[in-house]
Every structure is written in C-alpha cells, then in structure tokens.
Amino acid sequence: MTQEQHFDVAAYALGVLDQRDAERFEDHLIDCPACAIELESLLPVVDILSDVDADALVATEQSRRDGLMLKSMIGEVKRERRRANSRRLYSLAAAVVVFAMLSIGALFAGGKWLGTEPASPGTNQQAATKSTKSIDPLPLADGGIGIGGTPLPGKVLTATDARTGVTAAVGYEPKDFGTQVSFMVSNVKGKDGPLLCELVAVPVKGQEQVLSTWVVGEKGWGTAAAREVPGLVGVTSLAPEDIAHVIVRAVDPKTGEKQNLVRVP
C-alpha cells in the first residue's frame, strides 16, 4: 500500500484514471476503509459536476485559456462518469462487504452475538440461553440419558418391546406451545427396503396425534450393520401430563397397514 494510492480517490471518483491505475486502486480499496469512506463521500460531488453547464460556466471566466481548460475537464467528467460509475459502485460495495464480514468475525471472536455475553466458568451456556418458546436441538446436557448415553432434554422415559426387540427413549419438555418430544429409537431393522416409521402421542383424553415421521434405511438403526442411533424431535400441543404414552409404529407404504414397534412407557 502506497501513499499515492490514497491520493487517487478523487481521480478514481471522476473516472480519469486509466485502466491499469484504476485496477490498482480497486485492489487497494478492498483493504483501506479510509479510502472507501472518502470515495462514498465524493460520489454526490461527481454527480453534481456531471450536471454542470460547462458553456455557462466558461462564460463567467475572465481568462479564455482557463475557461477552455475547465470546459474540457467538465466534458471529460461527463464522458467518463457513465463508463466508470458502475465500476466505482461495485468496488465500493465490495469494500463494504469485506468490512462487514470482518466486523462479524470480530463479534464472534469476542464471544458476543446479538448481545449475548460469554458464559462465566462453570456455567452451562445452553441452559443459560434456553427459551421455552423454541425447539431445542439435540443433544442437551440438562435432561435425562437416552440410548447409548446420549442426553435428551426434559423428563426421559425408556422402554423395550419384548416382541420386536425395539428400544425407544423419549424426553418430554414443556414449552409455551405444548410439549417438545425428543426421542431415539434403536434395534429397528429394515425388511425388504427402507422402513417408514411414525411417532404417535396417545393423550389421556382425545384422539392420538402423529408427531413425526421418518424413514429407516435397509441396514436399520442401532443394529450390527448400522450402530448409529439418530436423535429426532416432534412437537404437540398437549402438555406432558396429558400424554398417556407414545408409540413408535412401522407403516407399510403400499397398504397403509401399521405395526406397533414399541410403546413408551
């Protein structure tokens, strides 16, 4: 970066730099907030100059020679302004984007985002910023333990079906909108292809609700061929105390026939 490049702002704004110097200045502009700010302040001046009546202005000049030079300069500004205006604006926009990205990076580096202060030592940051109005991602460390030691939010219940061998862990967490139901299902085997499943909430009173649907691949979930057990989330308008139990079902995509895999509790 050279001192001369700082002096090129006005010439660049007027569009009188040649292509080589203009490109050199644009490279400098990306890394120089001072020049970007100065360029932005000069753009209205350039717009005013382009609208000046050169002939009327020259008539007021005492010196014919000076008047001809001024007329030539204003004419050049008008011609170059149309060619360079878009280029200047794109360069200025690029500089603004770079500075914005750097500012965002500084916010992250300082541990602040939208006014959230870094957690003090020993504080669970997730628990400190939790809201009962939103769905929490999995896993969370302030609930019970699900399958394989994975934590689930809220009150966690587990069950294994003796007939199918399927195990499910379900966490109930009260929310403003009802209940978030976080769950994990293990030892689910695909039969002749992907298996369509659904999680159903059975209320103490009223009709059952389908909270979530998903597909288990041919290798299954929590099996010898596929040991991973994903954590899923469903929601219901029911309060936790209004849910009698939940059921994991397999659904035949062709016939619609349903089979209960496990009930919790």
XYZ file of C-alpha atoms in Angstrom:
265
model
C 0.000 0.000 0.000
C 1.462 3.360 -1.012
C 0.639 6.923 -0.025
C -0.034 7.748 -3.703
C -2.945 5.302 -3.742
C -4.655 7.320 -1.003
C -4.452 10.383 -3.284
C -6.129 8.518 -6.174
C -9.603 8.612 -4.579
C -10.759 11.821 -6.307
C -9.267 10.825 -9.656
C -10.942 7.428 -9.415
C -14.266 9.007 -8.469
C -14.045 11.319 -11.507
C -13.162 8.353 -13.716
C -9.973 9.902 -15.105
C -7.599 7.068 -14.144
C -6.516 4.741 -16.902
C -7.449 1.063 -16.672
C -4.174 -0.026 -15.047
C -4.268 2.645 -12.345
C -7.991 2.090 -11.760
C -7.473 -1.646 -11.184
C -4.532 -0.919 -8.861
C -6.688 1.474 -6.840
C -9.550 -1.039 -6.632
C -7.173 -3.616 -5.145
C -6.098 -1.006 -2.612
C -9.735 -0.044 -1.868
C -10.599 -3.524 -0.603
C -8.122 -3.184 2.282
C -8.488 0.542 3.033
C -11.614 1.652 4.938
C -10.459 5.283 4.874
C -10.438 5.403 1.062
C -13.789 3.573 0.875
C -15.389 6.160 3.151
C -13.822 9.054 1.204
C -14.948 7.551 -2.129
C -18.508 7.261 -0.861
C -18.471 10.920 0.208
C -17.204 12.033 -3.242
C -19.892 10.295 -5.298
C -22.519 13.055 -4.721
C -19.933 15.685 -5.777
C -19.255 13.796 -9.014
C -22.994 13.652 -9.706
C -23.216 17.442 -9.283
C -20.221 18.058 -11.579
C -21.762 15.935 -14.300
C -24.805 18.222 -14.375
C -22.842 21.496 -14.608
C -23.448 23.582 -17.753
C -19.865 23.939 -18.997
C -20.659 26.682 -21.557
C -22.386 28.886 -18.979
C -19.548 28.419 -16.504
C -16.864 29.225 -19.077
C -18.645 32.465 -19.973
C -18.073 33.720 -16.449
C -14.337 33.067 -16.575
C -12.033 36.051 -17.063
C -9.384 34.046 -18.838
C -10.285 32.305 -22.100
C -7.492 29.820 -21.622
C -8.657 28.847 -18.138
C -12.219 28.614 -19.377
C -11.299 26.195 -22.157
C -9.435 24.005 -19.692
C -12.398 23.978 -17.321
C -14.797 23.158 -20.154
C -12.543 20.312 -21.244
C -12.368 18.915 -17.727
C -16.144 19.008 -17.206
C -16.719 17.394 -20.585
C -14.289 14.647 -19.707
C -16.058 14.096 -16.396
C -19.391 13.640 -18.180
C -17.960 11.104 -20.623
C -16.013 9.120 -18.073
C -18.727 9.237 -15.448
C -21.032 6.981 -17.455
C -18.278 4.422 -18.041
C -16.865 4.429 -14.527
C -19.920 4.924 -12.342
C -20.962 1.279 -12.233
C -17.390 0.183 -11.668
C -16.979 2.577 -8.731
C -20.197 1.422 -7.128
C -19.252 -2.260 -7.459
C -15.848 -1.587 -5.920
C -17.376 0.369 -3.064
C -19.936 -2.366 -2.446
C -17.183 -4.990 -2.377
C -15.255 -2.968 0.186
C -18.361 -2.574 2.365
C -19.000 -6.345 2.253
C -15.418 -7.087 3.291
C -15.611 -4.665 6.212
C -18.962 -6.136 7.293
C -17.506 -9.661 7.254
C -14.524 -8.524 9.302
C -16.856 -6.884 11.812
C -18.936 -10.059 12.155
C -15.745 -12.068 12.644
C -14.705 -9.704 15.403
C -18.063 -10.202 17.145
C -17.633 -13.970 17.085
C -14.035 -13.701 18.260
C -15.155 -11.591 21.201
C -17.744 -14.177 22.188
C -20.697 -11.830 21.636
C -23.609 -12.273 19.227
C -26.779 -10.232 19.415
C -25.900 -9.024 22.901
C -25.135 -12.462 24.406
C -22.217 -12.301 26.832
C -19.762 -15.212 27.099
C -20.695 -17.670 29.825
C -18.758 -17.484 33.063
C -16.638 -20.519 34.054
C -18.754 -23.446 35.184
C -21.938 -22.132 33.550
C -23.869 -24.272 31.045
C -24.236 -21.832 28.137
C -27.040 -23.851 26.567
C -29.047 -23.774 29.807
C -28.385 -20.028 30.216
C -29.840 -19.156 26.796
C -32.727 -21.669 26.655
C -36.191 -20.449 25.768
C -39.414 -22.313 26.329
C -40.723 -20.790 23.092
C -38.355 -22.612 20.732
C -37.417 -26.154 19.786
C -34.112 -27.192 21.342
C -31.530 -29.012 19.209
C -30.225 -32.426 20.239
C -28.401 -33.271 22.372
C -28.764 -31.152 25.517
C -26.911 -31.903 28.719
C -29.615 -30.766 31.186
C -32.064 -33.637 30.716
C -32.016 -37.412 31.177
C -29.971 -40.036 29.404
C -31.192 -41.631 26.206
C -29.835 -44.552 24.206
C -26.067 -45.017 24.300
C -25.615 -42.353 26.984
C -26.856 -39.544 24.730
C -28.551 -36.813 26.800
C -32.137 -35.865 25.993
C -33.942 -32.739 27.245
C -36.720 -32.925 29.796
C -38.118 -35.941 31.618
C -36.806 -39.071 29.892
C -38.593 -42.442 29.751
C -37.346 -45.625 28.039
C -38.888 -48.936 27.048
C -38.032 -52.107 25.078
C -40.636 -54.212 23.334
C -40.160 -57.910 24.145
C -41.715 -58.994 20.839
C -39.916 -56.731 18.348
C -36.771 -56.022 20.392
C -37.063 -52.297 19.529
C -35.897 -49.833 22.216
C -37.028 -46.217 22.467
C -36.047 -43.333 24.748
C -38.380 -40.322 24.904
C -37.829 -36.942 26.580
C -40.791 -34.704 27.414
C -40.030 -30.996 27.778
C -42.834 -28.487 28.431
C -42.975 -25.489 26.089
C -45.213 -22.470 25.665
C -46.797 -24.190 22.673
C -47.246 -27.584 24.406
C -44.531 -30.238 24.615
C -41.312 -30.925 22.756
C -40.850 -34.685 22.402
C -37.218 -35.668 21.795
C -36.676 -39.345 21.055
C -34.257 -42.038 19.919
C -35.142 -45.480 18.510
C -32.746 -48.444 18.426
C -32.686 -52.008 17.046
C -35.017 -51.104 14.193
C -34.436 -53.354 11.172
C -35.458 -52.579 7.621
C -37.171 -55.530 5.999
C -37.163 -55.667 2.202
C -36.254 -51.982 1.877
C -36.500 -48.659 3.691
C -38.951 -48.758 6.590
C -41.425 -45.890 7.085
C -41.959 -45.097 10.772
C -44.034 -42.653 12.799
C -44.137 -41.420 16.386
C -47.673 -41.189 17.780
C -48.755 -39.461 21.004
C -51.729 -41.053 22.735
C -53.419 -38.489 25.040
C -55.155 -39.226 28.325
C -58.320 -37.960 26.662
C -58.935 -37.473 22.971
C -57.544 -38.779 19.701
C -53.941 -39.793 19.096
C -51.590 -37.435 17.224
C -48.796 -38.227 14.763
C -45.824 -36.160 15.975
C -43.140 -37.201 13.488
C -42.465 -39.482 10.521
C -39.137 -40.745 9.170
C -37.554 -43.493 7.085
C -35.145 -46.152 8.373
C -32.724 -47.482 5.754
C -32.259 -51.139 4.866
C -29.421 -51.515 7.415
C -31.679 -50.262 10.190
C -30.935 -48.095 13.223
C -28.936 -49.302 16.217
C -28.189 -52.637 14.572
C -24.977 -54.527 13.930
C -24.931 -53.160 10.376
C -25.766 -49.559 11.391
C -24.916 -48.734 15.007
C -25.810 -45.034 14.782
C -28.997 -44.006 16.607
C -30.151 -40.538 15.453
C -31.920 -38.138 17.810
C -35.238 -36.793 16.487
C -37.729 -34.184 17.664
C -41.519 -33.909 17.451
C -43.943 -31.399 18.973
C -47.501 -31.488 20.219
C -49.985 -29.032 21.678
C -50.568 -31.478 24.567
C -48.993 -30.763 27.936
C -46.641 -33.513 29.227
C -49.151 -34.594 31.892
C -51.825 -35.002 29.201
C -49.786 -37.602 27.267
C -50.618 -41.154 28.355
C -47.837 -42.717 26.244
C -46.169 -42.568 22.817
C -45.923 -45.352 20.253
C -43.346 -45.984 17.525
C -45.021 -47.621 14.540
C -43.926 -49.065 11.217
C -46.188 -48.167 8.290
C -46.498 -50.214 5.103
C -46.222 -47.586 2.307
C -48.279 -49.747 -0.061
C -51.159 -50.969 2.112
C -51.006 -48.404 4.922
C -51.005 -51.235 7.448
C -49.428 -50.223 10.767
C -47.414 -52.273 13.260
C -46.523 -51.126 16.755
C -42.775 -51.469 17.357
C -42.550 -50.137 20.929
C -44.660 -48.170 23.421
C -43.220 -45.705 25.980
C -43.931 -46.134 28.832
